[in-house]
Amino acid sequence: MKRHIVGNWKMNLELPEALVLAQEVAGFAGDYPTLQITIAPSLPWLVSIKEALTFMPTNFALASQVVSPHPHGAYTGDVSATQLKPLVRYCLVGHSERRRFHHEDSQAIQSQITELCKVGITPIVCFGESKQSSSPSMVNQVLQALKRDLASLQPEVGEKCLFAYEPLWAIGTGHPATADYTTKMATAFKAWAKQAFTHDAPLLYGGSVTTANAAALGSIKVIDGLLVGGVSLHGREFKTICAHYSQRV
Ligand code: PGA
């Protein structure tokens, strides 16, 4: 399975900086052919970035941070999957910041996944608990919440998704989940996914990934990639994360 490094730029960077960083990442992506390297810039920059990148290695792609749950119509401010299709190969869905600040619920998430899959954009479905807990029931609660997010979808649709375990308490805090904690959650996810889907569903980890912890996270066998927020805004550090992760045996 191809391993993924996804840079979520969130609402950062003005256009000139975004163009420079996108060129930089597209420039080094080819050095790590075992990885799929993806960046998710702010929506208005996608067209300019796509046009400016005269060379895109096959293992480099753009992602959107958002998509409308609706196919088209009177939804001011929304952007449909069809409109994104010429620009991106991936799209984040269910990120905790969308759930928190835009009240996106399981219904919206299912509709977004459906719209994306209809046009052939791969959803990256984010999930994770809000508080760190060593309680044995926590893993189950997290998986139940993920199942609710996918409830009305056919398994064939779920099979088209990448998943990203992002414990909320680790996002932007500088305190990533430990390897043991992540392994426990990821192992349970994989066991569930094996029942739910016909293939080994790819699972990324996100939450305070840095150059210092990328190698340790890379050694977790049940994790297939990293979703990187803050550090993905710095080309050199993002490259170091890719380098560490590509060395995983
Ligand atoms: P972070 O963000 O790496 O800055 O913690 C991760 C994310 O929100 O996807």
mmCIF file of C-alpha atoms and ligand atoms in Angstrom:
data_model
loop_
_atom_site.group_PDB
_atom_site.id
_atom_site.type_symbol
_atom_site.label_atom_id
_atom_site.label_comp_id
_atom_site.label_asym_id
_atom_site.label_seq_id
_atom_site.Cartn_x
_atom_site.Cartn_y
_atom_site.Cartn_z
ATOM 1 C CA MET A 1 0.000 0.000 0.000
ATOM 2 C CA LYS A 2 1.289 3.469 -0.885
ATOM 3 C CA ARG A 3 2.002 5.567 2.188
ATOM 4 C CA HIS A 4 0.710 9.106 2.410
ATOM 5 C CA ILE A 5 1.998 12.396 3.691
ATOM 6 C CA VAL A 6 -0.694 15.081 3.556
ATOM 7 C CA GLY A 7 -0.015 18.741 4.379
ATOM 8 C CA ASN A 8 -3.093 20.577 5.644
ATOM 9 C CA TRP A 9 -2.291 24.253 5.248
ATOM 10 C CA LYS A 10 -5.587 25.321 6.867
ATOM 11 C CA MET A 11 -6.334 29.074 6.509
ATOM 12 C CA ASN A 12 -2.707 30.119 6.117
ATOM 13 C CA LEU A 13 -0.419 31.695 3.511
ATOM 14 C CA GLU A 14 -1.039 34.470 1.016
ATOM 15 C CA LEU A 15 -0.847 33.610 -2.670
ATOM 16 C CA PRO A 16 2.867 34.391 -3.294
ATOM 17 C CA GLU A 17 3.955 32.261 -0.317
ATOM 18 C CA ALA A 18 1.530 29.501 -1.276
ATOM 19 C CA LEU A 19 2.953 29.376 -4.797
ATOM 20 C CA VAL A 20 6.528 29.176 -3.514
ATOM 21 C CA LEU A 21 5.711 26.409 -1.047
ATOM 22 C CA ALA A 22 3.690 24.410 -3.578
ATOM 23 C CA GLN A 23 6.600 24.605 -6.055
ATOM 24 C CA GLU A 24 8.978 23.472 -3.333
ATOM 25 C CA VAL A 25 6.880 20.450 -2.352
ATOM 26 C CA ALA A 26 6.197 19.460 -5.969
ATOM 27 C CA GLY A 27 9.948 19.826 -6.538
ATOM 28 C CA PHE A 28 11.014 17.337 -3.860
ATOM 29 C CA ALA A 29 8.051 14.920 -4.034
ATOM 30 C CA GLY A 30 9.720 12.925 -6.805
ATOM 31 C CA ASP A 31 12.623 12.154 -4.448
ATOM 32 C CA TYR A 32 10.268 9.982 -2.353
ATOM 33 C CA PRO A 33 8.532 7.709 -4.860
ATOM 34 C CA THR A 34 7.261 5.312 -2.153
ATOM 35 C CA LEU A 35 5.116 8.131 -0.753
ATOM 36 C CA GLN A 36 2.047 9.902 -2.050
ATOM 37 C CA ILE A 37 2.654 13.534 -1.082
ATOM 38 C CA THR A 38 -0.379 15.803 -1.036
ATOM 39 C CA ILE A 39 -0.937 19.415 -0.036
ATOM 40 C CA ALA A 40 -4.242 21.020 0.882
ATOM 41 C CA PRO A 41 -3.905 24.785 0.314
ATOM 42 C CA SER A 42 -6.636 27.338 0.961
ATOM 43 C CA LEU A 43 -9.413 27.005 -1.585
ATOM 44 C CA PRO A 44 -8.861 30.255 -3.554
ATOM 45 C CA TRP A 45 -5.257 29.324 -4.299
ATOM 46 C CA LEU A 46 -5.941 25.942 -5.868
ATOM 47 C CA VAL A 47 -6.423 27.259 -9.412
ATOM 48 C CA SER A 48 -3.289 29.440 -9.348
ATOM 49 C CA ILE A 49 -1.202 26.648 -7.848
ATOM 50 C CA LYS A 50 -2.441 24.137 -10.392
ATOM 51 C CA GLU A 51 -1.644 26.560 -13.224
ATOM 52 C CA ALA A 52 1.770 27.510 -11.829
ATOM 53 C CA LEU A 53 2.957 23.938 -11.358
ATOM 54 C CA THR A 54 4.237 23.112 -14.774
ATOM 55 C CA PHE A 55 5.624 19.812 -13.511
ATOM 56 C CA MET A 56 3.809 17.611 -11.039
ATOM 57 C CA PRO A 57 5.411 14.258 -10.176
ATOM 58 C CA THR A 58 2.851 11.455 -10.294
ATOM 59 C CA ASN A 59 3.148 10.957 -6.523
ATOM 60 C CA PHE A 60 2.244 14.598 -5.839
ATOM 61 C CA ALA A 61 -1.326 15.881 -5.667
ATOM 62 C CA LEU A 62 -3.512 18.703 -4.461
ATOM 63 C CA ALA A 63 -6.339 18.321 -1.961
ATOM 64 C CA SER A 64 -9.217 20.524 -0.963
ATOM 65 C CA GLN A 65 -9.914 21.224 2.694
ATOM 66 C CA VAL A 66 -13.678 21.430 2.099
ATOM 67 C CA VAL A 67 -16.504 20.334 -0.171
ATOM 68 C CA SER A 68 -20.215 21.025 -0.165
ATOM 69 C CA PRO A 69 -22.565 18.212 0.835
ATOM 70 C CA HIS A 70 -24.782 19.373 -2.059
ATOM 71 C CA PRO A 71 -24.243 18.677 -5.757
ATOM 72 C CA HIS A 72 -25.052 22.230 -6.968
ATOM 73 C CA GLY A 73 -27.505 25.073 -6.477
ATOM 74 C CA ALA A 74 -28.337 27.903 -4.093
ATOM 75 C CA TYR A 75 -25.741 27.246 -1.375
ATOM 76 C CA THR A 76 -23.878 30.525 -1.010
ATOM 77 C CA GLY A 77 -20.220 30.033 -0.242
ATOM 78 C CA ASP A 78 -20.203 26.317 -0.986
ATOM 79 C CA VAL A 79 -17.989 24.606 -3.545
ATOM 80 C CA SER A 80 -19.183 21.386 -5.142
ATOM 81 C CA ALA A 81 -17.232 18.209 -5.763
ATOM 82 C CA THR A 82 -17.773 18.711 -9.506
ATOM 83 C CA GLN A 83 -16.165 22.163 -9.287
ATOM 84 C CA LEU A 84 -13.207 20.701 -7.389
ATOM 85 C CA LYS A 85 -12.716 17.770 -9.727
ATOM 86 C CA PRO A 86 -10.393 19.523 -12.236
ATOM 87 C CA LEU A 87 -8.196 20.740 -9.379
ATOM 88 C CA VAL A 88 -7.730 18.059 -6.735
ATOM 89 C CA ARG A 89 -7.268 14.336 -6.246
ATOM 90 C CA TYR A 90 -8.167 14.323 -2.518
ATOM 91 C CA CYS A 91 -10.427 16.227 -0.115
ATOM 92 C CA LEU A 92 -10.478 16.379 3.680
ATOM 93 C CA VAL A 93 -13.806 15.439 5.234
ATOM 94 C CA GLY A 94 -14.894 15.638 8.868
ATOM 95 C CA HIS A 95 -11.847 17.525 10.117
ATOM 96 C CA SER A 96 -12.465 18.454 13.753
ATOM 97 C CA GLU A 97 -12.170 22.166 12.921
ATOM 98 C CA ARG A 98 -15.007 21.830 10.365
ATOM 99 C CA ARG A 99 -17.082 19.918 12.892
ATOM 100 C CA ARG A 100 -16.384 22.484 15.599
ATOM 101 C CA PHE A 101 -16.587 25.797 13.760
ATOM 102 C CA HIS A 102 -19.018 24.846 10.995
ATOM 103 C CA HIS A 103 -21.116 22.291 12.845
ATOM 104 C CA GLU A 104 -20.581 19.628 10.203
ATOM 105 C CA ASP A 105 -22.312 16.478 11.431
ATOM 106 C CA SER A 106 -22.450 12.848 10.353
ATOM 107 C CA GLN A 107 -25.168 13.617 7.822
ATOM 108 C CA ALA A 108 -23.074 16.330 6.161
ATOM 109 C CA ILE A 109 -20.007 14.090 6.215
ATOM 110 C CA GLN A 110 -21.849 11.242 4.510
ATOM 111 C CA SER A 111 -23.178 13.592 1.832
ATOM 112 C CA GLN A 112 -19.712 15.064 1.260
ATOM 113 C CA ILE A 113 -18.192 11.598 0.891
ATOM 114 C CA THR A 114 -20.953 10.637 -1.548
ATOM 115 C CA GLU A 115 -20.443 13.756 -3.660
ATOM 116 C CA LEU A 116 -16.678 13.274 -3.766
ATOM 117 C CA CYS A 117 -16.875 9.620 -4.705
ATOM 118 C CA LYS A 118 -19.359 10.388 -7.475
ATOM 119 C CA VAL A 119 -16.723 12.479 -9.249
ATOM 120 C CA GLY A 120 -13.694 10.380 -8.315
ATOM 121 C CA ILE A 121 -12.067 12.570 -5.640
ATOM 122 C CA THR A 122 -10.721 10.511 -2.735
ATOM 123 C CA PRO A 123 -12.139 11.606 0.644
ATOM 124 C CA ILE A 124 -9.730 11.710 3.584
ATOM 125 C CA VAL A 125 -12.141 11.043 6.437
ATOM 126 C CA CYS A 126 -10.919 12.449 9.765
ATOM 127 C CA PHE A 127 -12.032 11.110 13.125
ATOM 128 C CA GLY A 128 -10.814 11.049 16.711
ATOM 129 C CA GLU A 129 -11.734 11.649 20.323
ATOM 130 C CA SER A 130 -11.755 15.054 21.986
ATOM 131 C CA LYS A 131 -10.143 14.021 25.289
ATOM 132 C CA GLN A 132 -7.229 11.726 25.923
ATOM 133 C CA SER A 133 -8.356 8.678 27.867
ATOM 134 C CA SER A 134 -6.872 5.373 28.905
ATOM 135 C CA SER A 135 -10.321 3.885 29.408
ATOM 136 C CA PRO A 136 -10.732 0.630 27.441
ATOM 137 C CA SER A 137 -14.117 1.884 26.193
ATOM 138 C CA MET A 138 -12.532 4.885 24.451
ATOM 139 C CA VAL A 139 -11.429 2.939 21.374
ATOM 140 C CA ASN A 140 -14.916 1.580 20.975
ATOM 141 C CA GLN A 141 -16.491 5.021 21.350
ATOM 142 C CA VAL A 142 -14.230 6.456 18.667
ATOM 143 C CA LEU A 143 -15.075 3.646 16.266
ATOM 144 C CA GLN A 144 -18.797 3.986 16.998
ATOM 145 C CA ALA A 145 -18.586 7.689 16.110
ATOM 146 C CA LEU A 146 -16.771 6.842 12.867
ATOM 147 C CA LYS A 147 -19.430 4.254 12.025
ATOM 148 C CA ARG A 148 -22.094 6.922 12.530
ATOM 149 C CA ASP A 149 -20.213 9.164 10.092
ATOM 150 C CA LEU A 150 -20.367 6.404 7.480
ATOM 151 C CA ALA A 151 -23.739 4.932 8.466
ATOM 152 C CA SER A 152 -25.739 5.376 5.270
ATOM 153 C CA LEU A 153 -22.867 4.658 2.895
ATOM 154 C CA GLN A 154 -22.410 1.443 0.963
ATOM 155 C CA PRO A 155 -19.158 -0.411 1.758
ATOM 156 C CA GLU A 156 -17.995 0.291 -1.832
ATOM 157 C CA VAL A 157 -18.052 4.007 -0.995
ATOM 158 C CA GLY A 158 -16.168 3.563 2.271
ATOM 159 C CA GLU A 159 -13.572 1.554 0.380
ATOM 160 C CA LYS A 160 -12.728 4.566 -1.731
ATOM 161 C CA CYS A 161 -11.744 6.624 1.352
ATOM 162 C CA LEU A 162 -8.525 7.242 3.171
ATOM 163 C CA PHE A 163 -8.988 7.631 6.922
ATOM 164 C CA ALA A 164 -7.124 9.892 9.317
ATOM 165 C CA TYR A 165 -7.080 9.279 13.045
ATOM 166 C CA GLU A 166 -6.656 12.718 14.559
ATOM 167 C CA PRO A 167 -7.155 12.887 18.323
ATOM 168 C CA LEU A 168 -8.454 16.421 18.883
ATOM 169 C CA TRP A 169 -6.352 16.922 21.978
ATOM 170 C CA ALA A 170 -3.226 16.370 19.862
ATOM 171 C CA ILE A 171 -4.071 18.826 17.068
ATOM 172 C CA GLY A 172 -1.991 21.987 17.234
ATOM 173 C CA THR A 173 -1.039 21.372 20.857
ATOM 174 C CA GLY A 174 2.511 20.115 20.452
ATOM 175 C CA HIS A 175 1.464 16.939 22.264
ATOM 176 C CA PRO A 176 1.051 14.098 19.786
ATOM 177 C CA ALA A 177 -0.484 10.812 20.817
ATOM 178 C CA THR A 178 2.174 8.348 21.910
ATOM 179 C CA ALA A 179 3.066 5.410 19.691
ATOM 180 C CA ASP A 180 1.324 3.018 22.119
ATOM 181 C CA TYR A 181 -1.857 5.080 22.243
ATOM 182 C CA THR A 182 -1.942 5.461 18.451
ATOM 183 C CA THR A 183 -1.201 1.788 17.886
ATOM 184 C CA LYS A 184 -4.113 0.762 20.101
ATOM 185 C CA MET A 185 -6.558 2.937 18.182
ATOM 186 C CA ALA A 186 -5.128 2.084 14.768
ATOM 187 C CA THR A 187 -5.175 -1.665 15.469
ATOM 188 C CA ALA A 188 -8.837 -1.490 16.468
ATOM 189 C CA PHE A 189 -9.610 0.580 13.360
ATOM 190 C CA LYS A 190 -7.878 -1.933 11.109
ATOM 191 C CA ALA A 191 -9.728 -4.854 12.703
ATOM 192 C CA TRP A 192 -13.059 -3.114 12.159
ATOM 193 C CA ALA A 193 -12.145 -2.032 8.625
ATOM 194 C CA LYS A 194 -11.188 -5.601 7.721
ATOM 195 C CA GLN A 195 -14.758 -6.647 8.497
ATOM 196 C CA ALA A 196 -16.341 -3.601 6.878
ATOM 197 C CA PHE A 197 -14.332 -3.467 3.639
ATOM 198 C CA THR A 198 -12.752 -5.948 1.272
ATOM 199 C CA HIS A 199 -9.321 -4.330 1.431
ATOM 200 C CA ASP A 200 -6.905 -3.004 4.029
ATOM 201 C CA ALA A 201 -8.232 0.531 4.568
ATOM 202 C CA PRO A 202 -5.417 3.112 4.665
ATOM 203 C CA LEU A 203 -5.118 4.961 7.974
ATOM 204 C CA LEU A 204 -3.154 8.167 8.544
ATOM 205 C CA TYR A 205 -2.262 9.718 11.885
ATOM 206 C CA GLY A 206 -2.582 13.464 12.474
ATOM 207 C CA GLY A 207 -1.953 15.721 15.480
ATOM 208 C CA SER A 208 1.269 17.615 16.244
ATOM 209 C CA VAL A 209 3.388 15.688 13.750
ATOM 210 C CA THR A 210 6.884 17.213 13.652
ATOM 211 C CA THR A 211 10.328 16.425 12.300
ATOM 212 C CA ALA A 212 11.121 15.088 15.766
ATOM 213 C CA ASN A 213 8.369 12.486 15.909
ATOM 214 C CA ALA A 214 7.828 11.529 12.233
ATOM 215 C CA ALA A 215 10.294 8.641 12.388
ATOM 216 C CA ALA A 216 8.697 7.187 15.539
ATOM 217 C CA LEU A 217 5.237 7.553 14.027
ATOM 218 C CA GLY A 218 6.599 5.976 10.861
ATOM 219 C CA SER A 219 7.584 2.891 12.785
ATOM 220 C CA ILE A 220 3.950 2.165 13.717
ATOM 221 C CA LYS A 221 3.110 -0.579 11.247
ATOM 222 C CA VAL A 222 -0.661 -0.082 11.373
ATOM 223 C CA ILE A 223 -0.342 3.577 10.321
ATOM 224 C CA ASP A 224 -0.094 4.202 6.592
ATOM 225 C CA GLY A 225 0.695 7.891 6.575
ATOM 226 C CA LEU A 226 0.674 11.248 8.303
ATOM 227 C CA LEU A 227 -1.618 14.263 8.161
ATOM 228 C CA VAL A 228 0.527 17.260 9.008
ATOM 229 C CA GLY A 229 -0.868 20.676 9.919
ATOM 230 C CA GLY A 230 1.367 23.478 11.216
ATOM 231 C CA VAL A 231 4.682 21.965 10.155
ATOM 232 C CA SER A 232 3.504 21.511 6.553
ATOM 233 C CA LEU A 233 3.753 25.306 6.169
ATOM 234 C CA HIS A 234 7.544 25.027 6.290
ATOM 235 C CA GLY A 235 8.963 23.399 3.171
ATOM 236 C CA ARG A 236 12.212 22.206 4.662
ATOM 237 C CA GLU A 237 10.555 20.621 7.697
ATOM 238 C CA PHE A 238 7.822 19.063 5.589
ATOM 239 C CA LYS A 239 10.536 17.573 3.382
ATOM 240 C CA THR A 240 12.326 16.196 6.460
ATOM 241 C CA ILE A 241 9.086 14.525 7.550
ATOM 242 C CA CYS A 242 8.756 12.945 4.096
ATOM 243 C CA ALA A 243 12.390 11.811 4.253
ATOM 244 C CA HIS A 244 11.944 10.219 7.705
ATOM 245 C CA TYR A 245 8.724 8.550 6.709
ATOM 246 C CA SER A 246 10.033 7.216 3.424
ATOM 247 C CA GLN A 247 12.777 5.381 5.317
ATOM 248 C CA ARG A 248 10.266 3.192 7.062
ATOM 249 C CA VAL A 249 10.988 -0.460 6.355
HETATM 250 P P1 PGA B 1 -1.202 19.919 13.511
HETATM 251 O O1 PGA B 1 -2.611 19.792 12.722
HETATM 252 O O2 PGA B 1 -0.207 19.081 12.779
HETATM 253 O O3 PGA B 1 -0.883 21.383 13.449
HETATM 254 O O4 PGA B 1 -1.438 19.421 14.898
HETATM 255 C C1 PGA B 1 -3.041 18.565 12.206
HETATM 256 C C2 PGA B 1 -4.381 18.730 11.541
HETATM 257 O O5 PGA B 1 -5.222 19.488 12.010
HETATM 258 O O6 PGA B 1 -4.653 18.070 10.516
#
